[in-house]
Short mmCIF file of C-alpha atoms and ligand atoms in Angstrom, two decimals:
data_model
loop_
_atom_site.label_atom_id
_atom_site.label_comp_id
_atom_site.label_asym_id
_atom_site.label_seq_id
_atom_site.Cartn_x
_atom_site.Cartn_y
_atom_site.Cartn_z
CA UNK A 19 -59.35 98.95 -22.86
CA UNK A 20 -57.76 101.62 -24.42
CA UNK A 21 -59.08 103.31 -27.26
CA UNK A 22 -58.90 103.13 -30.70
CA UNK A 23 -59.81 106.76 -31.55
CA UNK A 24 -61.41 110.04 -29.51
CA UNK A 25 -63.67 112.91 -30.05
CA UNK A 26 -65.05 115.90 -28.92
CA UNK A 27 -68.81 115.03 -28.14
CA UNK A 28 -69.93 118.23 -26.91
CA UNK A 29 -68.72 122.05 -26.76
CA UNK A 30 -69.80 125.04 -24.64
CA UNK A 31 -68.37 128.09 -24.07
CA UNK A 32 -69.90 131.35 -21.29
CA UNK A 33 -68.58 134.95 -21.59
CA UNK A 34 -69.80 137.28 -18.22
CA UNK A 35 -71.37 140.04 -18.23
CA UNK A 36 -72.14 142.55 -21.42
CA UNK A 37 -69.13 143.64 -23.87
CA UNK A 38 -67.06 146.60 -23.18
CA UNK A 39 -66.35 148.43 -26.02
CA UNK A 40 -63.16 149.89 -27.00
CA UNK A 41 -64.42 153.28 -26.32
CA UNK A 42 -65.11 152.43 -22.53
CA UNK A 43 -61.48 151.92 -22.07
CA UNK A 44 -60.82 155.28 -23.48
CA UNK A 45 -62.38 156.69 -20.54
CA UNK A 46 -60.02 155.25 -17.93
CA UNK A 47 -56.51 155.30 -20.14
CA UNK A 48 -55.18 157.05 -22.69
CA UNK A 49 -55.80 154.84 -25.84
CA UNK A 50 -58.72 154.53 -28.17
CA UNK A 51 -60.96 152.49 -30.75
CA UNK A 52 -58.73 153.39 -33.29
CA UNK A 53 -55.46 152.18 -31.73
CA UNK A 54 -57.02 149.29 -29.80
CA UNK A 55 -58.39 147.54 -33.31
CA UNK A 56 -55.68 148.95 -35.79
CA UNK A 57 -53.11 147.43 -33.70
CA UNK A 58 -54.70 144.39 -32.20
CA UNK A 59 -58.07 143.54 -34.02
CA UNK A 60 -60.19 143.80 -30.97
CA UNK A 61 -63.23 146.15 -30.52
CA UNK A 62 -64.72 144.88 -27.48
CA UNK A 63 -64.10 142.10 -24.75
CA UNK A 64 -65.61 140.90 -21.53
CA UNK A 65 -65.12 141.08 -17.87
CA UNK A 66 -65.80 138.36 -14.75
CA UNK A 67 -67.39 140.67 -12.04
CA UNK A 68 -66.42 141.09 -9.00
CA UNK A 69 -66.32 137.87 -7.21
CA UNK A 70 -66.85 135.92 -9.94
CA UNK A 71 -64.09 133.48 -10.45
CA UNK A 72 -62.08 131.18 -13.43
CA UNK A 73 -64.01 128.54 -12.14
CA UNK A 74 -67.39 130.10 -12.53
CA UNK A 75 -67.36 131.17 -15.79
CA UNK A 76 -65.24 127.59 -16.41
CA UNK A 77 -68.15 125.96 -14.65
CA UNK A 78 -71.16 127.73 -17.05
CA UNK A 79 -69.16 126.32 -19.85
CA UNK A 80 -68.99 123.22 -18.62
CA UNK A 81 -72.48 122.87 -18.53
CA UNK A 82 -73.02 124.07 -21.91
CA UNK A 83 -69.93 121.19 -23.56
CA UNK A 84 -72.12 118.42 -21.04
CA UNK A 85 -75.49 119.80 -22.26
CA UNK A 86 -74.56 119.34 -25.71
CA UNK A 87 -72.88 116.25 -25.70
CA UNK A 88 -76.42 115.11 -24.14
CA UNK A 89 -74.06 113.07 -21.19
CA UNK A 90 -74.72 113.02 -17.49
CA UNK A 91 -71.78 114.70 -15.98
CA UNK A 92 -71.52 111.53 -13.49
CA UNK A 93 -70.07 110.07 -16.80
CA UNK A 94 -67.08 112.43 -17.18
CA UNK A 95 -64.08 110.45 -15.81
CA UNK A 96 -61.45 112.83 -15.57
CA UNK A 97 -61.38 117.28 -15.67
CA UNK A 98 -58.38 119.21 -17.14
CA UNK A 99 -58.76 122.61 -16.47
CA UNK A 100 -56.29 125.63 -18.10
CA UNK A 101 -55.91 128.92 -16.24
CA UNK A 102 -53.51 131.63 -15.48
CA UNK A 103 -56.02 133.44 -13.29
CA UNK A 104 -57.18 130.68 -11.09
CA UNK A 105 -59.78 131.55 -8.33
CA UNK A 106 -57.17 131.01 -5.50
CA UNK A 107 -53.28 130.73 -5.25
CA UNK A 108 -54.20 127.06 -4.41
CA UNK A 109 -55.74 124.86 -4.33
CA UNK A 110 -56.33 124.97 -8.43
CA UNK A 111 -59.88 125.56 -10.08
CA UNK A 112 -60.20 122.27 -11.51
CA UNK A 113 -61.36 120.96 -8.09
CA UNK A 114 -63.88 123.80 -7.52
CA UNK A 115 -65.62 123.20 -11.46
CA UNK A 116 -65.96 119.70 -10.39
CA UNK A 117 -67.67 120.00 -7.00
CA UNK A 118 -69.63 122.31 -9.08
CA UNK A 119 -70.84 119.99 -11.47
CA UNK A 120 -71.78 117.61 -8.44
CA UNK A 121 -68.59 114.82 -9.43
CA UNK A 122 -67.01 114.82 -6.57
CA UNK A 123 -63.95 111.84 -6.77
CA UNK A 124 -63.54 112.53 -10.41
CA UNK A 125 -59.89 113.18 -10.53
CA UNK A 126 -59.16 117.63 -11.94
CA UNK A 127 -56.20 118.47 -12.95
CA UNK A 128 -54.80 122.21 -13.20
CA UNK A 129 -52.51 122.99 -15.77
CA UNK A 130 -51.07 126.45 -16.17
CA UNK A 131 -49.51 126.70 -19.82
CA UNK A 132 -51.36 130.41 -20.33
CA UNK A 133 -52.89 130.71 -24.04
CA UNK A 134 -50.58 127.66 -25.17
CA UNK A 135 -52.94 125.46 -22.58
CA UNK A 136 -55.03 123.57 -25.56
CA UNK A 137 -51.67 121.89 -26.65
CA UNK A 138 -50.91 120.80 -23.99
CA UNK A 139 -54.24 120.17 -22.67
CA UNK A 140 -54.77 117.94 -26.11
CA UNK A 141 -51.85 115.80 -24.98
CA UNK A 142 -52.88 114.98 -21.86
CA UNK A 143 -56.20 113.98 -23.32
CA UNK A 144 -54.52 112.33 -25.65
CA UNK A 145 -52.63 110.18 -22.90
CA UNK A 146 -55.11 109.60 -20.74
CA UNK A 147 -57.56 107.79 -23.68
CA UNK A 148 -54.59 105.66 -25.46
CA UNK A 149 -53.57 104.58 -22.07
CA UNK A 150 -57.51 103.64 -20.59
CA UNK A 151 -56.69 105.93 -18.16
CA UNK A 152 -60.40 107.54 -18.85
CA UNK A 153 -63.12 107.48 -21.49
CA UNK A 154 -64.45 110.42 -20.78
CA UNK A 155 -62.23 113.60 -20.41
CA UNK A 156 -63.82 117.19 -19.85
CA UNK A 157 -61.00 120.23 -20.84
CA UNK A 158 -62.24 123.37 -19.39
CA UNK A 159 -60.25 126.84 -20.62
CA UNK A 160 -61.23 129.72 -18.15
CA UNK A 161 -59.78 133.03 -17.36
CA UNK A 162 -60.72 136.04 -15.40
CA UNK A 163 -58.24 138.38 -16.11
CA UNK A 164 -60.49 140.70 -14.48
CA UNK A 165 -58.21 140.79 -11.63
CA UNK A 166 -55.27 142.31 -13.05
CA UNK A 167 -56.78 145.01 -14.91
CA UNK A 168 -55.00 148.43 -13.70
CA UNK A 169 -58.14 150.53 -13.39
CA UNK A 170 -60.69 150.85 -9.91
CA UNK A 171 -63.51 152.81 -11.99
CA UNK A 172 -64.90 149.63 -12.59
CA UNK A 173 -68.34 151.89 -12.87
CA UNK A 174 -66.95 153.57 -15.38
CA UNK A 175 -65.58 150.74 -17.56
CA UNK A 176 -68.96 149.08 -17.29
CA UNK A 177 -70.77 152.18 -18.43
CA UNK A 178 -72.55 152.71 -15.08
CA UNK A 179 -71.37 156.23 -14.60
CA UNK A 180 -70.00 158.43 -17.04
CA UNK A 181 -67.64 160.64 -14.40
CA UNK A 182 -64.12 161.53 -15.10
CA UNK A 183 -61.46 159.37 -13.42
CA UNK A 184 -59.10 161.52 -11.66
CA UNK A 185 -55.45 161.96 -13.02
CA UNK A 186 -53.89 159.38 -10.70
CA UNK A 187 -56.00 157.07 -11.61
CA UNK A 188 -56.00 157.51 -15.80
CA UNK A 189 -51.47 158.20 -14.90
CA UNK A 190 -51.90 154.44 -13.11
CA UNK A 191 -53.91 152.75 -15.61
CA UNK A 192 -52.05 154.06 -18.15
CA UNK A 193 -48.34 152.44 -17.42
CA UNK A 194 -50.06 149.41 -18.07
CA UNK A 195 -52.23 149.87 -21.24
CA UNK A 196 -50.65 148.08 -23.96
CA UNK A 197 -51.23 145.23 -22.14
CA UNK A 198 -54.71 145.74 -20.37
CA UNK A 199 -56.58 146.39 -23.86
CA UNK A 200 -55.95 142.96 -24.99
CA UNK A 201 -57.59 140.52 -22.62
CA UNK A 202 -60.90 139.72 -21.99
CA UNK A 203 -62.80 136.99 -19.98
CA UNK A 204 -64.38 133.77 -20.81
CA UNK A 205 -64.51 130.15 -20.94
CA UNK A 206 -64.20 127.17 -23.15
CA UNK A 207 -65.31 123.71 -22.63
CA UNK A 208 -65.30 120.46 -24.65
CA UNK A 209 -66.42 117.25 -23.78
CA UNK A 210 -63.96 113.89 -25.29
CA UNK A 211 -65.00 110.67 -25.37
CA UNK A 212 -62.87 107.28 -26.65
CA UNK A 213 -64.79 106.06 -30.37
CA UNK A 214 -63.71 103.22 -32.23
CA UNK A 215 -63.33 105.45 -35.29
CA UNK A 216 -59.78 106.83 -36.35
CA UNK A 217 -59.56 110.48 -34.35
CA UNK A 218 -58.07 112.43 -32.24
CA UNK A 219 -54.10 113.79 -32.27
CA UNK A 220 -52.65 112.92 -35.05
CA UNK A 221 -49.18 114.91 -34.60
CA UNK A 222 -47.76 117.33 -32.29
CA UNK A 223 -44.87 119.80 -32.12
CA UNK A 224 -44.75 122.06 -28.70
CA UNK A 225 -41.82 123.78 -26.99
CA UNK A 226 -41.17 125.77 -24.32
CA UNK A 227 -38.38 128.26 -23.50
CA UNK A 228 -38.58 129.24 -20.24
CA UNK A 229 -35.60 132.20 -20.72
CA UNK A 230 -38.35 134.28 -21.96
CA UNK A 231 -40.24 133.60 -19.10
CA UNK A 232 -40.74 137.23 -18.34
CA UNK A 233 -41.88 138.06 -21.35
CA UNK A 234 -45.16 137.86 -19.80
CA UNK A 235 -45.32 137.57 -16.05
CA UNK A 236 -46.81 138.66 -12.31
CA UNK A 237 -44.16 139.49 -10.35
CA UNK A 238 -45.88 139.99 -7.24
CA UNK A 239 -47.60 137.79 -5.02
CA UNK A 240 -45.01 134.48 -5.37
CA UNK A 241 -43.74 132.15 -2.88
CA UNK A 242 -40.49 133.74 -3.71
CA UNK A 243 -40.67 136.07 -0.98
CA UNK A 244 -41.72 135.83 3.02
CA UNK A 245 -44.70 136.36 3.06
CA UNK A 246 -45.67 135.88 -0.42
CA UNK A 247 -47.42 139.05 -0.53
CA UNK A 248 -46.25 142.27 0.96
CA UNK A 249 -48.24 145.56 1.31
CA UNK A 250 -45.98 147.43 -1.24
CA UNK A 251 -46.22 145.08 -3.82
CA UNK A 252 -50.04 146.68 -4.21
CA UNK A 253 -48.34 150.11 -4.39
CA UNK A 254 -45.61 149.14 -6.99
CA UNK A 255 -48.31 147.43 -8.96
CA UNK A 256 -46.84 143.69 -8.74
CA UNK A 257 -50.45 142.26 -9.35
CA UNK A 258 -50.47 143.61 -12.52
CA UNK A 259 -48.46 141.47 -15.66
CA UNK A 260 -45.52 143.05 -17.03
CA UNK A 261 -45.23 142.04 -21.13
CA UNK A 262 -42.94 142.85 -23.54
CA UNK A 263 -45.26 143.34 -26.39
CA UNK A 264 -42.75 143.17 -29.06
CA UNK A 265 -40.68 140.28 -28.20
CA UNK A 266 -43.75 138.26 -27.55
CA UNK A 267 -45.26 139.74 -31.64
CA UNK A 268 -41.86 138.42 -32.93
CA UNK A 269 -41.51 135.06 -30.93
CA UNK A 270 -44.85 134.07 -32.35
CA UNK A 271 -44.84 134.99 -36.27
CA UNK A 272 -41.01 133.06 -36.05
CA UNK A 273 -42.15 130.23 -34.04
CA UNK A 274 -45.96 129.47 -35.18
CA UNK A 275 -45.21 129.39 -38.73
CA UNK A 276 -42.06 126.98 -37.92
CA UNK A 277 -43.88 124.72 -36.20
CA UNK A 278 -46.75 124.65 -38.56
CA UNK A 279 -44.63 123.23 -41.10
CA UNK A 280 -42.63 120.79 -38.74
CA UNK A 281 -45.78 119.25 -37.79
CA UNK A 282 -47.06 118.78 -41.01
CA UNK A 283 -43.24 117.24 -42.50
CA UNK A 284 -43.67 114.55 -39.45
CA UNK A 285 -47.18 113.87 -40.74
CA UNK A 286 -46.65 113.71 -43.94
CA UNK A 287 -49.16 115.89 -45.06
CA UNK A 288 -49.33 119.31 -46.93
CA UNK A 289 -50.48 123.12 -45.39
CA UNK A 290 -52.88 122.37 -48.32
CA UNK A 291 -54.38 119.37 -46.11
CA UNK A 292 -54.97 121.81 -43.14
CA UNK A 293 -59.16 122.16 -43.51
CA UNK A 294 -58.77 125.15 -40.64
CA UNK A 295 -56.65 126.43 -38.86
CA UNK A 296 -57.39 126.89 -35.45
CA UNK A 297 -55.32 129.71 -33.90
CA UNK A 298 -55.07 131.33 -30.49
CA UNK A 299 -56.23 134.67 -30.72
CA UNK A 300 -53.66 137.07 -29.24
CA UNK A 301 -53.52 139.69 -31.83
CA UNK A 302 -55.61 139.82 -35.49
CA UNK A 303 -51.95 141.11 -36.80
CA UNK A 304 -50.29 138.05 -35.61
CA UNK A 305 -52.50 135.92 -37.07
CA UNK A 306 -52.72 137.70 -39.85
CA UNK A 307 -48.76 137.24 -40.35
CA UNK A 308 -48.93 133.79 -39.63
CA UNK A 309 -51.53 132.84 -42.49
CA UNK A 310 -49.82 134.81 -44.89
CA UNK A 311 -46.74 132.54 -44.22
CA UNK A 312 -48.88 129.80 -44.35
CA UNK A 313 -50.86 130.46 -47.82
CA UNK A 314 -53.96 129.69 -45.61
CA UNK A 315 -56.97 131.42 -47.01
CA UNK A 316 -58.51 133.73 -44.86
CA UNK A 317 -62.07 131.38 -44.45
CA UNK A 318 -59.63 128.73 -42.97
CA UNK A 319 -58.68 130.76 -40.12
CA UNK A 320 -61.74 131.15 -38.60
CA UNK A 321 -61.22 134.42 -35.89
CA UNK A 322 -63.31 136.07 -33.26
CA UNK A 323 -60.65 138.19 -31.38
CA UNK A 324 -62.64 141.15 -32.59
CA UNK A 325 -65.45 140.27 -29.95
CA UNK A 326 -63.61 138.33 -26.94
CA UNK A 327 -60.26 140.33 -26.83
CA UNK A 328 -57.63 137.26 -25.84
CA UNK A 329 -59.23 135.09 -23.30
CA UNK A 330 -56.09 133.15 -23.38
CA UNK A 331 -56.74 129.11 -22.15
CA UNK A 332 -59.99 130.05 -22.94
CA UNK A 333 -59.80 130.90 -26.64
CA UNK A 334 -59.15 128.04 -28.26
CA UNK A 335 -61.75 126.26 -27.07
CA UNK A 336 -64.06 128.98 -27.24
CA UNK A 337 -63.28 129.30 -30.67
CA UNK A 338 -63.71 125.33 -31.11
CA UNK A 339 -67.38 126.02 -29.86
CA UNK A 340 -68.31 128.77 -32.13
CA UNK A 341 -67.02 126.70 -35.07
CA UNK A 342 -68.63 123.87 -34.28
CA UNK A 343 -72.22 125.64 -33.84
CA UNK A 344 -71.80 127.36 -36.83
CA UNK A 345 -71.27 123.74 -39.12
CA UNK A 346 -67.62 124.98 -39.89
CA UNK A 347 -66.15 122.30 -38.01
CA UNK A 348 -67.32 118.62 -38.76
CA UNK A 349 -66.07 115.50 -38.03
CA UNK A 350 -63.55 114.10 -40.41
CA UNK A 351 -61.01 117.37 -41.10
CA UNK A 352 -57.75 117.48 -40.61
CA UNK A 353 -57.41 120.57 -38.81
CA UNK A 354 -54.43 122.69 -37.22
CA UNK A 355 -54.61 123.98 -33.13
CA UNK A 356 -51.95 126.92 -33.13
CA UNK A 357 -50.91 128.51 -29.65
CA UNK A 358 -48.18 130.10 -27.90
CA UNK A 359 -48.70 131.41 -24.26
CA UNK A 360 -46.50 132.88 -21.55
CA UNK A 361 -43.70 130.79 -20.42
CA UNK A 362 -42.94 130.64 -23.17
CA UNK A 363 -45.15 127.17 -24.73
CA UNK A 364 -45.75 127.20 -28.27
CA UNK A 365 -46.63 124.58 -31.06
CA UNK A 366 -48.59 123.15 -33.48
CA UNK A 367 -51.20 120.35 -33.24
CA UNK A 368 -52.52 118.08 -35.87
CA UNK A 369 -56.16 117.09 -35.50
CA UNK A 370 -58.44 114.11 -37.01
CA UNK A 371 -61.62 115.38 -35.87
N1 ACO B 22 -53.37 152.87 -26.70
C1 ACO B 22 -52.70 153.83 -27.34
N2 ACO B 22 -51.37 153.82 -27.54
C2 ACO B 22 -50.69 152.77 -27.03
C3 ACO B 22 -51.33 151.72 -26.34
C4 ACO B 22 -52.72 151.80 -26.17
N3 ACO B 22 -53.42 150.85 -25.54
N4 ACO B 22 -50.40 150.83 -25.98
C5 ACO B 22 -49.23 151.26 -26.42
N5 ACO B 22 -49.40 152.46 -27.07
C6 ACO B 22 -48.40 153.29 -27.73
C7 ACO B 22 -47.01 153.03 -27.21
O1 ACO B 22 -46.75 153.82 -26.06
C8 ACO B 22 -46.16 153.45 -28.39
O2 ACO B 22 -46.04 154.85 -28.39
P1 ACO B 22 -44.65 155.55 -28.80
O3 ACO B 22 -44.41 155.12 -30.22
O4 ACO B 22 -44.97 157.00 -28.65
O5 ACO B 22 -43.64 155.01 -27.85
C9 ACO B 22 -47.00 153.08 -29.59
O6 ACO B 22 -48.35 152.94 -29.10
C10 ACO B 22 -46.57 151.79 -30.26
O7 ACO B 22 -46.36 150.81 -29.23
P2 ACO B 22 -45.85 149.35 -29.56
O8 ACO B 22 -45.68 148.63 -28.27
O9 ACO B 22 -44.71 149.43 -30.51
O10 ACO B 22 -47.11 148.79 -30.35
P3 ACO B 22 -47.22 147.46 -31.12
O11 ACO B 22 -47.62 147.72 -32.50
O12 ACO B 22 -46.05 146.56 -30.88
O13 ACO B 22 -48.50 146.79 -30.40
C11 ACO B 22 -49.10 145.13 -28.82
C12 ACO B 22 -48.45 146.50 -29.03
C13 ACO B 22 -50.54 145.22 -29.26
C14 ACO B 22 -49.01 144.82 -27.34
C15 ACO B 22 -48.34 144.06 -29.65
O14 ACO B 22 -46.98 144.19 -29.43
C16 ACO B 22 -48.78 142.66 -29.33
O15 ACO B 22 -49.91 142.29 -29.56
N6 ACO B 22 -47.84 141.81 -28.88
C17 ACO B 22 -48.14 140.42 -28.58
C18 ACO B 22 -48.71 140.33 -27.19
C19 ACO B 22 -49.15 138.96 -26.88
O16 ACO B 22 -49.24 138.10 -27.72
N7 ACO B 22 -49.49 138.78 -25.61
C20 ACO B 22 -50.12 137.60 -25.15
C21 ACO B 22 -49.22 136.45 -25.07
S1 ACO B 22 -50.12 135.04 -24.83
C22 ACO B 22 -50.44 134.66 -23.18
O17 ACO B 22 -49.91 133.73 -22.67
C23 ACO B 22 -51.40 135.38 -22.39
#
């Protein structure tokens, strides 16, 4: 039978390791506490260690979301699980969180929408309840950007050793450091399960324009070329993303606020309904922008980019976690998901919680 209404149950979330402070990247690149939070927000983020994967850190979260929505996992009927740094090429990490929460046969699903993944994820949650399809839905957001970071002195970074890198190495890292101080690691998780009250998506506006595609994009190490990865591609530092910063800054404060107010015209509700809005968290200045458009007061934009960096599919439901600990959150509000990832996805999601 499908259901009437669905909820989120339970909510975990697992960072690795201790925080790196802004400081600790000054050591490797040329950039520094000042620049990093002026421009961005952030002071510190984490990083998955070496060998630790999306699906680890996915996994601790997991348990967390299960643990708190006091459910055996053998009752979770279906896994969505959002990453752009997935533990292997394939097969996804969806499969690998769910062998290790001991459900084997529960069907996982990878879906690769970057920091837009909650949007999409909340659709396909959304789909699977109103069509019976499942009654219990776990959405895991994990990312260990770890991977792409363009430094070696991993020591260094971690505060292990206090050496100087050698000019190479800072010259290297540097190329890349708009983008490197941004992201951090982590993992989201929320448990949904079908209720007979009235919740769940309400309305939904997302979008993607692929001709910005490489805005934000890896270009080595795709099935593109024969073999898919080449010795030189390490050299000419195709692992690592390239971004265009700026067109990505402008993309979202045009598109977020637009489709703020188209979802809420199809709804028929006011920005005044909105009890929070829950953003992704790729820069403080972004989100800054887009609640000033809004007329959002700041307490309704709850934020914690200052702490994780962007752990993009993980923040948003990272963010859902901490909000719901704290009481912020409760059942009943009409709140706002916000998101735009690489691709580019963006959109706007209408909540009953
Ligand atoms: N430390 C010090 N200086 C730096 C750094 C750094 N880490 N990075 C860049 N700079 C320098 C630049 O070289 C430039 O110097 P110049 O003026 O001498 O040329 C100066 O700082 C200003 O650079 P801008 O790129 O103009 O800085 P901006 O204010 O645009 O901020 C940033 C850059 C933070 C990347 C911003 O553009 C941004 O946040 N964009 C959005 C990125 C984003 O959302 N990415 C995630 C997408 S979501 C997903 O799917 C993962």
């Amino acid at each position: 039978m499908p259901a009437r209404g669905y909820e989120i149950i339970g909510t975990g979330h697992h960072v690795p390791g201790e925080p790196v402070p802004n400081d600790r990247l000054a050591r490797v690149m040329d950039t520094s506490d000042e620049w990093i939070f002026k421009r961005s927000g952030i002071r510190q983020r984490h990083y998955a260690g070496e060998g630790e994967g999306a699906s680890d850190l996915g996994t601790k979260a997991a348990r967390r979301a299960i643990e708190a929505a006091r459910i055996d996992p053998a009752e979770i009927d279906y896994i969505v699980l959002a990453t752009m740094t997935p533990d292997y090429v394939f097969p996804g990490s969806a499969a690998l969180v769910g062998a290790n929460l001991g459900i084997p046969g529960v069907p996982a699903l990878d879906i690769r929408q970057q920091c837009g993944a909650m949007l999409f994820g909340y659709q396909i949650v959304d789909g699977l309840m109103k069509s019976g399809a499942a009654r219990t839905v776990l959405f895991v957001g994990a990312e260990a950007h770890a991977g792409f970071m363009p430094w070696e002195d991993w020591d260094v970074v971690t505060g292990d050793a206090t050496r100087e890198v050698t000019a190479e190495a800072r010259a290297r890292a540097d190329a890349h450091r708009s983008l490197a101080v941004l992201f951090g690691d982590g993992a989201g998780a929320l448990v949904f399960r079908a209720t007979d009250r009235e919740a769940g998506l309400v309305k939904m506006k997302i979008h993607t324009d692929g001709r910005h595609a490489k805005a934000l994009y890896v270009p080595g190490g795709g099935f593109r070329t024969r073999p898919y990865w080449k010795k030189d591609m390490f050299d000419e530092q195709a692992h690592i993303p390239r971004m265009d910063g700026r067109e990505l800054f402008k993309f979202a404060v045009t598109k977020l606020p637009q489709a703020a107010r188209a979802v809420c015209e199809e709804a028929g509700v006011g920005l005044g309904d909105v009890d929070l809005f829950l953003a992704h968290q790729a820069n403080d200045r972004i989100n800054e922008y887009v609640r000033e458009q809004l007329g959002a007061p700041r307490e309704r934009m709850p934020m914690n980019i200052d702490r994780f960096g962007n752990t993009s599919a993980g923040t948003v439901p990272i963010l859902i976690d901490e909000v719901t600990r704290s009481g912020l959150l409760q059942k009943g509000q009409l709140n706002m998901i916000l998101a735009l990832g690489a691709g580019v996805h963006w959109g706007a999601a209408l909540v009953r919680w």
